PDB file of C-alpha atoms in Angstrom:
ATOM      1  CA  UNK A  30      -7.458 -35.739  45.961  1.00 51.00           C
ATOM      2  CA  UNK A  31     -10.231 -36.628  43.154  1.00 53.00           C
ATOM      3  CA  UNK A  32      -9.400 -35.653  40.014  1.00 54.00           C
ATOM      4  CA  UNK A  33     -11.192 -32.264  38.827  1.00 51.00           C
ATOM      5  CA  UNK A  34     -14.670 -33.388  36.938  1.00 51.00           C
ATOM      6  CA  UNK A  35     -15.415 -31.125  34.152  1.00 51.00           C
ATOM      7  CA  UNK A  36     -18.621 -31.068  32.227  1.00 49.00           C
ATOM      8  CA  UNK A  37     -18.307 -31.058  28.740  1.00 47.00           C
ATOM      9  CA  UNK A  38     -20.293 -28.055  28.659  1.00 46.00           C
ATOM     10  CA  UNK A  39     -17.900 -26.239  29.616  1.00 48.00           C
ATOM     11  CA  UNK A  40     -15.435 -26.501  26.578  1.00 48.00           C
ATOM     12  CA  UNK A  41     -18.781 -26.169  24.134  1.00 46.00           C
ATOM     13  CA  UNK A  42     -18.625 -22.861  22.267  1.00 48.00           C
ATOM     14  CA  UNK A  43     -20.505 -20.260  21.495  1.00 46.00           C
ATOM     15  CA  UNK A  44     -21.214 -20.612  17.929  1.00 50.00           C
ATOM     16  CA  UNK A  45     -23.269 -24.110  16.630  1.00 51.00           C
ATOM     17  CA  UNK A  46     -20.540 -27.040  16.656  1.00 50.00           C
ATOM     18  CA  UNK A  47     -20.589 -29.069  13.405  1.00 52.00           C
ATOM     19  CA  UNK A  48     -17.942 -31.782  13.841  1.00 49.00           C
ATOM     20  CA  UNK A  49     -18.754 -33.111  10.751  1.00 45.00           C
ATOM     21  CA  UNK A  50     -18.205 -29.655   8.963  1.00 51.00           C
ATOM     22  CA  UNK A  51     -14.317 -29.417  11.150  1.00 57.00           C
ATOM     23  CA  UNK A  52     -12.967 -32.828   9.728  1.00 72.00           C
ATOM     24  CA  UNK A  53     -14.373 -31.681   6.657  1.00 82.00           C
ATOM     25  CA  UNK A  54     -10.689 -31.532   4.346  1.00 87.00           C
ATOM     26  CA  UNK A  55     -12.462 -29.167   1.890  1.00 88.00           C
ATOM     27  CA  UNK A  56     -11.793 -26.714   4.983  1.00 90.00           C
ATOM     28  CA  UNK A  57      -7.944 -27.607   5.332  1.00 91.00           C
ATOM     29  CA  UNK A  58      -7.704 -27.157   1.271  1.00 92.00           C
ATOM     30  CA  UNK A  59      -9.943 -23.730   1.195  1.00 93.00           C
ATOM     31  CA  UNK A  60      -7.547 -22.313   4.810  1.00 93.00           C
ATOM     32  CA  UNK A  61      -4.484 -23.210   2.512  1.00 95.00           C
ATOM     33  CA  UNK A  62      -5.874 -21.428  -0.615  1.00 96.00           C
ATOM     34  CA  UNK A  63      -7.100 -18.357   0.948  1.00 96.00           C
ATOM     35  CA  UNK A  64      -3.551 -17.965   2.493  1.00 96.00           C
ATOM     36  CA  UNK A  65      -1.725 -18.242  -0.608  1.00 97.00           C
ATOM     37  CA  UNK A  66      -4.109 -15.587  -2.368  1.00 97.00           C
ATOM     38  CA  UNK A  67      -3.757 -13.707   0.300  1.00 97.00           C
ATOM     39  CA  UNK A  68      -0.150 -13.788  -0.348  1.00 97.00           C
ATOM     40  CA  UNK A  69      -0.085 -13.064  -3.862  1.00 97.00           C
ATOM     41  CA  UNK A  70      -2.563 -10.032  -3.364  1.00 96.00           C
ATOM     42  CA  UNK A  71       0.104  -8.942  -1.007  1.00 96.00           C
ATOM     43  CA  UNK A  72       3.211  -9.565  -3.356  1.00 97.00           C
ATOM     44  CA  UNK A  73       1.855  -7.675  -6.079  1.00 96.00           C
ATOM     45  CA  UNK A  74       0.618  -4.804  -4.188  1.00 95.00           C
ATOM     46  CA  UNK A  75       4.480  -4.941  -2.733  1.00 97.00           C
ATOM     47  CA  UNK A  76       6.152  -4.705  -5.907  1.00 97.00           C
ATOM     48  CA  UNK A  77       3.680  -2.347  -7.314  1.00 96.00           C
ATOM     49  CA  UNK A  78       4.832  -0.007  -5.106  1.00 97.00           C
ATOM     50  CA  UNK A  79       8.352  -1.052  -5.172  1.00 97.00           C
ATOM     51  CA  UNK A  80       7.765   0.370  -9.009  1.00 97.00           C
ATOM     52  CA  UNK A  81       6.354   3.477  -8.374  1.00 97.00           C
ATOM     53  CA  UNK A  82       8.858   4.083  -5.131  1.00 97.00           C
ATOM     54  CA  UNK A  83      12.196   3.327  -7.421  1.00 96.00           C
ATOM     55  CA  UNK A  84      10.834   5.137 -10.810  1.00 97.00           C
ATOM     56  CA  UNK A  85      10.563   7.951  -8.183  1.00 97.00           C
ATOM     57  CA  UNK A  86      14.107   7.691  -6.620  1.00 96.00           C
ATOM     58  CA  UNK A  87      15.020   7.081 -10.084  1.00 95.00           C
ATOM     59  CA  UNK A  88      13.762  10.846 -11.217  1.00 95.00           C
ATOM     60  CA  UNK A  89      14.985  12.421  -8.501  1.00 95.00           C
ATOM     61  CA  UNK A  90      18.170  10.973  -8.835  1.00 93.00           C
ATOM     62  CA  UNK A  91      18.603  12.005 -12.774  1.00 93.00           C
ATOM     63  CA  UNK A  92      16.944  15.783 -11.504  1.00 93.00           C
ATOM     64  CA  UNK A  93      20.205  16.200  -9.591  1.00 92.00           C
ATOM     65  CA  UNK A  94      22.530  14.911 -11.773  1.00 90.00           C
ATOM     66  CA  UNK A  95      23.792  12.155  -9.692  1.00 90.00           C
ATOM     67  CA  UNK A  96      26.992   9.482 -10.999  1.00 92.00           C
ATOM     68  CA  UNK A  97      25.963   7.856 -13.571  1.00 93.00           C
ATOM     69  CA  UNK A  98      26.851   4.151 -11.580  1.00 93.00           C
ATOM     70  CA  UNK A  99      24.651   4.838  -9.520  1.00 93.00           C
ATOM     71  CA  UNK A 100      21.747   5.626 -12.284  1.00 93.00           C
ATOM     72  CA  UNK A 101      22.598   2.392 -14.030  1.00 95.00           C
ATOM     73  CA  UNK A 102      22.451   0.525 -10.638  1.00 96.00           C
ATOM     74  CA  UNK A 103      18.816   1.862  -9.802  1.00 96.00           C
ATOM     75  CA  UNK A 104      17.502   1.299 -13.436  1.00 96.00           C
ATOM     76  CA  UNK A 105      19.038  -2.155 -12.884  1.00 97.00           C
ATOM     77  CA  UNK A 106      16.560  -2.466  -9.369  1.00 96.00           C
ATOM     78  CA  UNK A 107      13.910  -1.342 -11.919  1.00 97.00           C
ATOM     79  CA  UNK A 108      14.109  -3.668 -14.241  1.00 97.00           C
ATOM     80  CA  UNK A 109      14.429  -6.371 -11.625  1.00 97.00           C
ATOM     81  CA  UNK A 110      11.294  -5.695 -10.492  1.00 96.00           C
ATOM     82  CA  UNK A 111       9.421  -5.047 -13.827  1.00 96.00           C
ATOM     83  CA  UNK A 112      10.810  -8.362 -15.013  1.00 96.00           C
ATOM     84  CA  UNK A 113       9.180  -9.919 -10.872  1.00 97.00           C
ATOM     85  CA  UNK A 114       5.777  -8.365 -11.510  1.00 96.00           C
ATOM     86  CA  UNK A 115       4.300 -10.305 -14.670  1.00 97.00           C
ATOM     87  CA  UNK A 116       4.723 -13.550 -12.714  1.00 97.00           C
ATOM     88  CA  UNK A 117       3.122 -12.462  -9.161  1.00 97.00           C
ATOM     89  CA  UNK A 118       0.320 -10.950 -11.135  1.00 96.00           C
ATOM     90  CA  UNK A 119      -0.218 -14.515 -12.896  1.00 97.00           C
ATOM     91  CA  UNK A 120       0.167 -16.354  -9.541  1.00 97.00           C
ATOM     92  CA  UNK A 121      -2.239 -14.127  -8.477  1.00 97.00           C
ATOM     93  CA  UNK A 122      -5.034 -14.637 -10.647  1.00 97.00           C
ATOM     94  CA  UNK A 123      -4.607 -18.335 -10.974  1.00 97.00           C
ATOM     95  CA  UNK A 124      -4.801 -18.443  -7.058  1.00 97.00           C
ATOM     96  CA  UNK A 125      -7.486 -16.117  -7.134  1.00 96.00           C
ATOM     97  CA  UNK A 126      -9.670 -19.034  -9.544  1.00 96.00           C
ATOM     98  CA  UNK A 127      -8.591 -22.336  -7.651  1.00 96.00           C
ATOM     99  CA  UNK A 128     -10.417 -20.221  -4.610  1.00 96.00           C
ATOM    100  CA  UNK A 129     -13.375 -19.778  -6.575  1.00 95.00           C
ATOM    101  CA  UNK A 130     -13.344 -23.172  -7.694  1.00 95.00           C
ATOM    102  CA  UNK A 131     -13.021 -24.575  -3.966  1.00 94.00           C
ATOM    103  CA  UNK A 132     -15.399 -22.008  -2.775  1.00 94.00           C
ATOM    104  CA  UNK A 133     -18.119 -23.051  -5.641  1.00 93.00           C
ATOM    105  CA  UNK A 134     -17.490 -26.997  -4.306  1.00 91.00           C
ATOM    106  CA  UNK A 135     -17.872 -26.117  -0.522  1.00 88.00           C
ATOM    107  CA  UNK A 136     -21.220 -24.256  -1.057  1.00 88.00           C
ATOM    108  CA  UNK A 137     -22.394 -25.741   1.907  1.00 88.00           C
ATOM    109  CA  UNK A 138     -20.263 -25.133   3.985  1.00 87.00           C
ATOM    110  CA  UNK A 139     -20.808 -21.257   3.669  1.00 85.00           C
ATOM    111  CA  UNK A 140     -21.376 -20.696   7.922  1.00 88.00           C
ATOM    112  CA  UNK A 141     -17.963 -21.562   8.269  1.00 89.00           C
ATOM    113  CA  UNK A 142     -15.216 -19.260   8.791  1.00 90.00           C
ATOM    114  CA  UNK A 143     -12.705 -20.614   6.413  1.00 91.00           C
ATOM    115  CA  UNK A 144     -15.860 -20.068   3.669  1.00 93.00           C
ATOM    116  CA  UNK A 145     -16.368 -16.275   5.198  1.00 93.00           C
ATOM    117  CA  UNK A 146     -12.938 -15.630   5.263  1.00 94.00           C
ATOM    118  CA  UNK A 147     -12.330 -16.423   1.130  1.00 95.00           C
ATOM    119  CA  UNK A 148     -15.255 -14.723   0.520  1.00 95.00           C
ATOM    120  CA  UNK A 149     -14.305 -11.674   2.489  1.00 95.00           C
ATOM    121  CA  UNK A 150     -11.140 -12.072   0.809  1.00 96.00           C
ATOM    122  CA  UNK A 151     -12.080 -12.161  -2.701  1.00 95.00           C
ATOM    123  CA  UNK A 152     -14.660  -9.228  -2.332  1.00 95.00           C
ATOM    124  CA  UNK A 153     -11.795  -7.141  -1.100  1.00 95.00           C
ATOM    125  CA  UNK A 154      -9.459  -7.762  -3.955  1.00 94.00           C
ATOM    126  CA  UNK A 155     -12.342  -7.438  -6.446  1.00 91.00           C
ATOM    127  CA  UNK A 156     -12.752  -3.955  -4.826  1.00 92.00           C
ATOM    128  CA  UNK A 157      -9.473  -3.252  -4.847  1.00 88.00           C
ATOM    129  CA  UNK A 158      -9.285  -4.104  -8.455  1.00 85.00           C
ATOM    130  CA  UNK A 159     -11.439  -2.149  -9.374  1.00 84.00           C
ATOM    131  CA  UNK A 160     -10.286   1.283  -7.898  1.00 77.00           C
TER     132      UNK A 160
END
């Protein structure tokens, strides 16, 4: 009973292997960065349409003459969320310029897919921006 000999060839992937580039902690900081703006995109969008789905319920509501409690408690949901949105839009952006900042300092680094993934990130919320 020999123990099973493996070649290290066989744990090699595909793509070019930098080990360098993996113990890089630029990587580590631009992973954790992209997650949080990914995050704050995704808050914002929430409560966005939070807004729009409340201010709807909110008409409807008023169209049908509904108790008047009940009017005051979804203006009150409103408000909460009016009062949420002007800090996850500032979170936002300030997460959204620490990731350029670490993607402008890991320039070389650009075949990675921590690198790919920011940028892929911050094209889409440019886009999305912009609509």
């Amino acid at each position: 009973n020999e123990p099973v000999s493996r070649k290290a060839s066989q744990f090699c992937v595909s793509k070019p292997y930098n080990l360098a580039m993996e113990k890089d902690p630029r990587l580590k900081a631009l992973t954790r960065q992209t997650g949080i703006t990914k995050r704050c995109a995704k808050d914002v969008e929430s409560y966005e349409k939070e807004l729009v789905q409340l201010t709807a319920k909110l008409t409807q509501m008023m169209e049908e003459g509904k108790d008047q409690y009940d009017i005051k408690h979804q203006k009150s949901a409103i408000a909460e969320t009016e009062a949420v949105l002007p800090d996850c839009k500032r979170r936002k952006e300030r997460s959204i310029d620490e990731l350029r900042v670490l993607l402008a300092d890991c320039k070389e680094l650009d075949v990675s897919a921590e690198y790919v993934a920011a940028q892929e990130l911050l094209a889409k919320i440019t886009a999305e921006e912009e609509e």
